[in-house]
mmCIF file of C-alpha atoms in Angstrom:
data_model
loop_
_atom_site.group_PDB
_atom_site.id
_atom_site.type_symbol
_atom_site.label_atom_id
_atom_site.label_comp_id
_atom_site.label_asym_id
_atom_site.label_seq_id
_atom_site.Cartn_x
_atom_site.Cartn_y
_atom_site.Cartn_z
ATOM 1 C CA UNK P 1 301.450 406.023 99.607
ATOM 2 C CA UNK P 2 301.374 401.991 100.306
ATOM 3 C CA UNK P 3 303.950 400.151 98.954
ATOM 4 C CA UNK P 4 304.488 397.123 99.832
ATOM 5 C CA UNK P 5 306.144 396.319 103.022
ATOM 6 C CA UNK P 6 309.237 393.747 104.586
ATOM 7 C CA UNK P 7 307.078 392.577 106.021
ATOM 8 C CA UNK P 8 304.274 392.549 103.091
ATOM 9 C CA UNK P 9 307.075 391.512 100.795
ATOM 10 C CA UNK P 10 308.097 388.266 103.021
ATOM 11 C CA UNK P 11 304.638 385.814 103.095
ATOM 12 C CA UNK P 12 304.802 386.158 99.264
ATOM 13 C CA UNK P 13 308.168 385.633 99.049
ATOM 14 C CA UNK P 14 308.074 381.943 100.989
ATOM 15 C CA UNK P 15 304.483 381.191 100.003
ATOM 16 C CA UNK P 16 305.509 381.003 96.201
ATOM 17 C CA UNK P 17 309.299 380.122 97.158
ATOM 18 C CA UNK P 18 309.747 377.145 94.996
ATOM 19 C CA UNK P 19 308.034 378.432 91.847
ATOM 20 C CA UNK P 20 309.589 381.735 92.455
ATOM 21 C CA UNK P 21 313.736 381.219 92.894
ATOM 22 C CA UNK P 22 313.449 378.410 90.601
ATOM 23 C CA UNK P 23 312.283 380.231 87.540
ATOM 24 C CA UNK P 24 314.919 382.750 87.723
ATOM 25 C CA UNK P 25 316.242 382.429 84.473
ATOM 26 C CA UNK P 26 320.032 381.242 84.421
ATOM 27 C CA UNK P 27 321.445 383.810 82.512
ATOM 28 C CA UNK P 28 319.816 386.881 83.910
ATOM 29 C CA UNK P 29 322.104 385.235 86.909
ATOM 30 C CA UNK P 30 325.430 384.760 85.013
ATOM 31 C CA UNK P 31 324.997 387.429 82.843
ATOM 32 C CA UNK P 32 325.024 389.756 86.135
ATOM 33 C CA UNK P 33 327.291 387.708 87.502
ATOM 34 C CA UNK P 34 329.737 389.077 84.645
ATOM 35 C CA UNK P 35 328.295 393.060 84.546
ATOM 36 C CA UNK P 36 329.764 392.496 88.095
ATOM 37 C CA UNK P 37 332.934 390.520 88.478
ATOM 38 C CA UNK P 38 334.193 392.650 84.748
ATOM 39 C CA UNK P 39 333.819 396.223 85.970
ATOM 40 C CA UNK P 40 336.458 396.572 88.096
ATOM 41 C CA UNK P 41 338.050 395.164 85.298
ATOM 42 C CA UNK P 42 336.653 397.747 82.867
ATOM 43 C CA UNK P 43 337.095 401.197 81.629
ATOM 44 C CA UNK P 44 333.152 401.525 80.887
ATOM 45 C CA UNK P 45 333.349 404.262 77.968
ATOM 46 C CA UNK P 46 335.868 402.078 75.855
ATOM 47 C CA UNK P 47 334.780 398.227 77.029
ATOM 48 C CA UNK P 48 332.196 398.080 73.741
ATOM 49 C CA UNK P 49 331.637 393.895 74.833
ATOM 50 C CA UNK P 50 331.361 395.368 78.114
ATOM 51 C CA UNK P 51 328.416 397.406 76.800
ATOM 52 C CA UNK P 52 326.885 395.431 74.979
ATOM 53 C CA UNK P 53 326.344 392.935 77.711
ATOM 54 C CA UNK P 54 325.204 396.155 80.107
ATOM 55 C CA UNK P 55 322.595 397.870 77.001
ATOM 56 C CA UNK P 56 321.078 394.359 76.644
ATOM 57 C CA UNK P 57 320.731 393.189 80.774
ATOM 58 C CA UNK P 58 319.067 396.738 81.820
ATOM 59 C CA UNK P 59 317.074 397.535 79.155
ATOM 60 C CA UNK P 60 319.677 400.088 77.930
ATOM 61 C CA UNK P 61 318.506 399.001 73.732
ATOM 62 C CA UNK P 62 315.938 401.889 74.149
ATOM 63 C CA UNK P 63 315.134 402.414 70.508
ATOM 64 C CA UNK P 64 313.729 405.943 71.045
ATOM 65 C CA UNK P 65 317.679 407.043 73.152
ATOM 66 C CA UNK P 66 320.415 408.375 70.921
ATOM 67 C CA UNK P 67 324.047 407.167 70.487
ATOM 68 C CA UNK P 68 324.737 410.588 72.128
ATOM 69 C CA UNK P 69 322.700 409.082 75.323
ATOM 70 C CA UNK P 70 324.710 406.301 75.443
ATOM 71 C CA UNK P 71 328.239 407.950 74.736
ATOM 72 C CA UNK P 72 327.240 410.203 77.726
ATOM 73 C CA UNK P 73 325.841 407.049 79.773
ATOM 74 C CA UNK P 74 328.719 404.698 79.813
ATOM 75 C CA UNK P 75 330.710 408.108 80.546
ATOM 76 C CA UNK P 76 328.765 409.746 83.512
ATOM 77 C CA UNK P 77 329.173 405.064 84.637
ATOM 78 C CA UNK P 78 333.355 405.704 85.018
ATOM 79 C CA UNK P 79 332.809 409.604 86.773
ATOM 80 C CA UNK P 80 331.035 407.420 89.136
ATOM 81 C CA UNK P 81 333.290 404.474 90.315
ATOM 82 C CA UNK P 82 334.558 405.949 93.052
ATOM 83 C CA UNK P 83 332.171 407.921 94.587
ATOM 84 C CA UNK P 84 331.326 406.753 97.957
ATOM 85 C CA UNK P 85 327.605 408.196 97.846
ATOM 86 C CA UNK P 86 326.810 409.005 94.001
ATOM 87 C CA UNK P 87 324.140 411.564 93.051
ATOM 88 C CA UNK P 88 321.567 409.404 91.556
ATOM 89 C CA UNK P 89 319.275 412.768 91.220
ATOM 90 C CA UNK P 90 322.293 414.484 89.867
ATOM 91 C CA UNK P 91 322.450 412.106 87.028
ATOM 92 C CA UNK P 92 318.952 411.293 86.124
ATOM 93 C CA UNK P 93 319.264 415.315 85.291
ATOM 94 C CA UNK P 94 322.378 415.098 82.964
ATOM 95 C CA UNK P 95 320.832 411.747 81.588
ATOM 96 C CA UNK P 96 317.317 413.935 81.363
ATOM 97 C CA UNK P 97 318.926 416.964 79.308
ATOM 98 C CA UNK P 98 319.356 414.207 76.486
ATOM 99 C CA UNK P 99 316.885 414.760 74.009
ATOM 100 C CA UNK P 100 315.956 411.570 72.777
ATOM 101 C CA UNK P 101 315.323 410.732 68.728
ATOM 102 C CA UNK P 102 311.740 413.165 68.817
ATOM 103 C CA UNK P 103 313.609 415.855 70.124
ATOM 104 C CA UNK P 104 312.252 415.985 73.721
ATOM 105 C CA UNK P 105 313.921 415.164 77.088
ATOM 106 C CA UNK P 106 313.128 411.859 78.602
ATOM 107 C CA UNK P 107 313.033 410.563 82.292
ATOM 108 C CA UNK P 108 315.142 407.258 82.170
ATOM 109 C CA UNK P 109 315.733 407.134 86.476
ATOM 110 C CA UNK P 110 315.753 402.871 86.098
ATOM 111 C CA UNK P 111 318.878 403.382 84.363
ATOM 112 C CA UNK P 112 320.223 405.932 86.409
ATOM 113 C CA UNK P 113 319.144 403.139 89.261
ATOM 114 C CA UNK P 114 321.105 400.457 87.038
ATOM 115 C CA UNK P 115 324.254 402.561 87.343
ATOM 116 C CA UNK P 116 324.506 403.214 90.542
ATOM 117 C CA UNK P 117 323.514 399.067 90.404
ATOM 118 C CA UNK P 118 326.643 397.941 88.599
ATOM 119 C CA UNK P 119 328.530 400.468 90.059
ATOM 120 C CA UNK P 120 327.776 398.672 93.690
ATOM 121 C CA UNK P 121 324.471 396.286 94.700
ATOM 122 C CA UNK P 122 323.877 398.136 97.306
ATOM 123 C CA UNK P 123 322.020 401.019 95.199
ATOM 124 C CA UNK P 124 318.812 399.074 94.093
ATOM 125 C CA UNK P 125 317.521 398.742 90.659
ATOM 126 C CA UNK P 126 314.355 399.503 89.264
ATOM 127 C CA UNK P 127 312.488 398.025 87.210
ATOM 128 C CA UNK P 128 308.946 397.209 85.384
ATOM 129 C CA UNK P 129 309.203 393.369 87.505
ATOM 130 C CA UNK P 130 310.796 394.852 91.404
ATOM 131 C CA UNK P 131 307.941 397.945 90.488
ATOM 132 C CA UNK P 132 305.074 395.220 90.276
ATOM 133 C CA UNK P 133 306.492 393.481 93.166
ATOM 134 C CA UNK P 134 306.169 396.788 95.861
ATOM 135 C CA UNK P 135 303.177 398.481 93.450
ATOM 136 C CA UNK P 136 305.084 400.647 93.345
ATOM 137 C CA UNK P 137 302.449 403.505 91.465
ATOM 138 C CA UNK P 138 303.506 404.515 88.138
ATOM 139 C CA UNK P 139 304.459 408.319 87.718
ATOM 140 C CA UNK P 140 303.446 408.952 84.441
ATOM 141 C CA UNK P 141 300.515 411.115 84.996
ATOM 142 C CA UNK P 142 302.886 413.448 86.875
ATOM 143 C CA UNK P 143 303.893 416.231 85.250
ATOM 144 C CA UNK P 144 308.608 417.828 84.079
ATOM 145 C CA UNK P 145 311.143 416.741 86.193
ATOM 146 C CA UNK P 146 310.709 417.621 89.653
ATOM 147 C CA UNK P 147 307.703 416.130 90.048
ATOM 148 C CA UNK P 148 309.173 412.848 88.533
ATOM 149 C CA UNK P 149 311.781 412.979 90.361
ATOM 150 C CA UNK P 150 310.176 413.107 93.927
ATOM 151 C CA UNK P 151 307.847 410.528 93.650
ATOM 152 C CA UNK P 152 311.054 407.832 92.618
ATOM 153 C CA UNK P 153 313.255 409.034 95.455
ATOM 154 C CA UNK P 154 310.839 408.119 97.826
ATOM 155 C CA UNK P 155 310.180 404.632 95.607
ATOM 156 C CA UNK P 156 314.311 403.837 95.610
ATOM 157 C CA UNK P 157 314.794 404.276 99.652
ATOM 158 C CA UNK P 158 311.932 401.972 100.481
ATOM 159 C CA UNK P 159 313.683 399.734 98.911
ATOM 160 C CA UNK P 160 317.019 399.657 99.699
ATOM 161 C CA UNK P 161 315.501 399.920 103.430
ATOM 162 C CA UNK P 162 313.244 397.219 102.357
ATOM 163 C CA UNK P 163 316.185 395.254 101.452
ATOM 164 C CA UNK P 164 317.875 395.804 104.747
ATOM 165 C CA UNK P 165 315.099 394.438 107.118
ATOM 166 C CA UNK P 166 315.134 391.151 105.164
ATOM 167 C CA UNK P 167 318.224 390.952 104.433
ATOM 168 C CA UNK P 168 319.161 391.999 108.547
ATOM 169 C CA UNK P 169 315.574 389.034 109.383
ATOM 170 C CA UNK P 170 317.306 385.281 109.928
ATOM 171 C CA UNK P 171 313.834 384.433 108.647
ATOM 172 C CA UNK P 172 315.024 385.008 104.874
ATOM 173 C CA UNK P 173 317.875 382.385 105.078
ATOM 174 C CA UNK P 174 316.301 379.734 104.115
ATOM 175 C CA UNK P 175 315.541 382.275 100.813
ATOM 176 C CA UNK P 176 319.184 383.003 99.980
ATOM 177 C CA UNK P 177 320.179 379.220 100.567
ATOM 178 C CA UNK P 178 317.815 378.957 98.074
ATOM 179 C CA UNK P 179 318.848 380.537 95.688
ATOM 180 C CA UNK P 180 322.107 378.934 96.383
ATOM 181 C CA UNK P 181 321.190 375.667 95.808
ATOM 182 C CA UNK P 182 320.033 376.534 92.163
ATOM 183 C CA UNK P 183 323.136 378.889 91.031
ATOM 184 C CA UNK P 184 325.564 376.815 93.095
ATOM 185 C CA UNK P 185 327.952 378.294 91.291
ATOM 186 C CA UNK P 186 327.076 382.007 91.613
ATOM 187 C CA UNK P 187 327.263 381.529 96.468
ATOM 188 C CA UNK P 188 329.841 384.527 95.959
ATOM 189 C CA UNK P 189 327.457 387.066 94.372
ATOM 190 C CA UNK P 190 326.150 389.874 96.820
ATOM 191 C CA UNK P 191 323.545 388.474 99.090
ATOM 192 C CA UNK P 192 321.072 391.975 98.143
ATOM 193 C CA UNK P 193 321.472 391.116 95.013
ATOM 194 C CA UNK P 194 320.451 387.467 95.395
ATOM 195 C CA UNK P 195 317.659 389.156 97.196
ATOM 196 C CA UNK P 196 316.774 391.575 94.049
ATOM 197 C CA UNK P 197 316.678 388.884 91.740
ATOM 198 C CA UNK P 198 314.042 387.040 93.877
ATOM 199 C CA UNK P 199 312.127 389.629 94.727
ATOM 200 C CA UNK P 200 312.035 390.637 90.934
ATOM 201 C CA UNK P 201 311.023 387.100 89.765
ATOM 202 C CA UNK P 202 308.028 387.774 92.251
ATOM 203 C CA UNK P 203 307.179 390.987 90.892
ATOM 204 C CA UNK P 204 307.444 389.203 87.570
ATOM 205 C CA UNK P 205 305.414 386.578 88.920
ATOM 206 C CA UNK P 206 302.672 388.614 89.504
ATOM 207 C CA UNK P 207 302.296 390.094 86.490
#
């Protein structure tokens, strides 16, 4: 499938540079910085404030999901903390097996990606804005866990590789510098997160 590549995204990012970077919500950057700064200080399953902020930021507060799902989610998150290469397929499957309020399993790959991203921002997050920026195809019409997972993993790897290509490109530095000028109190955020916030805002503007 043809998704937007680094070569496709770069001109879009620079054509819209002023509008995209300037429209990134201050709250979004502040909240992410809180999550990033406090993860290492927290035992997540018992930290209700961290959980509250995380649920809001990564849209875990889905009314179809059960309390059991949320409890399992933060336990899994803590278990992945010290793993060098967490297994996102295994995490997604464990979450898939927890039935929603209607008694059905649900594919929660974006939440699995959010978990790994909160632990280490080198792992991309995945939401509707990111999907729009990359022009990712939907998984809704695919039946069964395995088919959906194959599609998601392909998109996830594409995102990871594209961010690496962009960050290795000297030409992308003015974009990061613009972010730093806009948010001077967050210059210490990982560069990959700065880039992702910019890409997500591009996706949001394309809707």
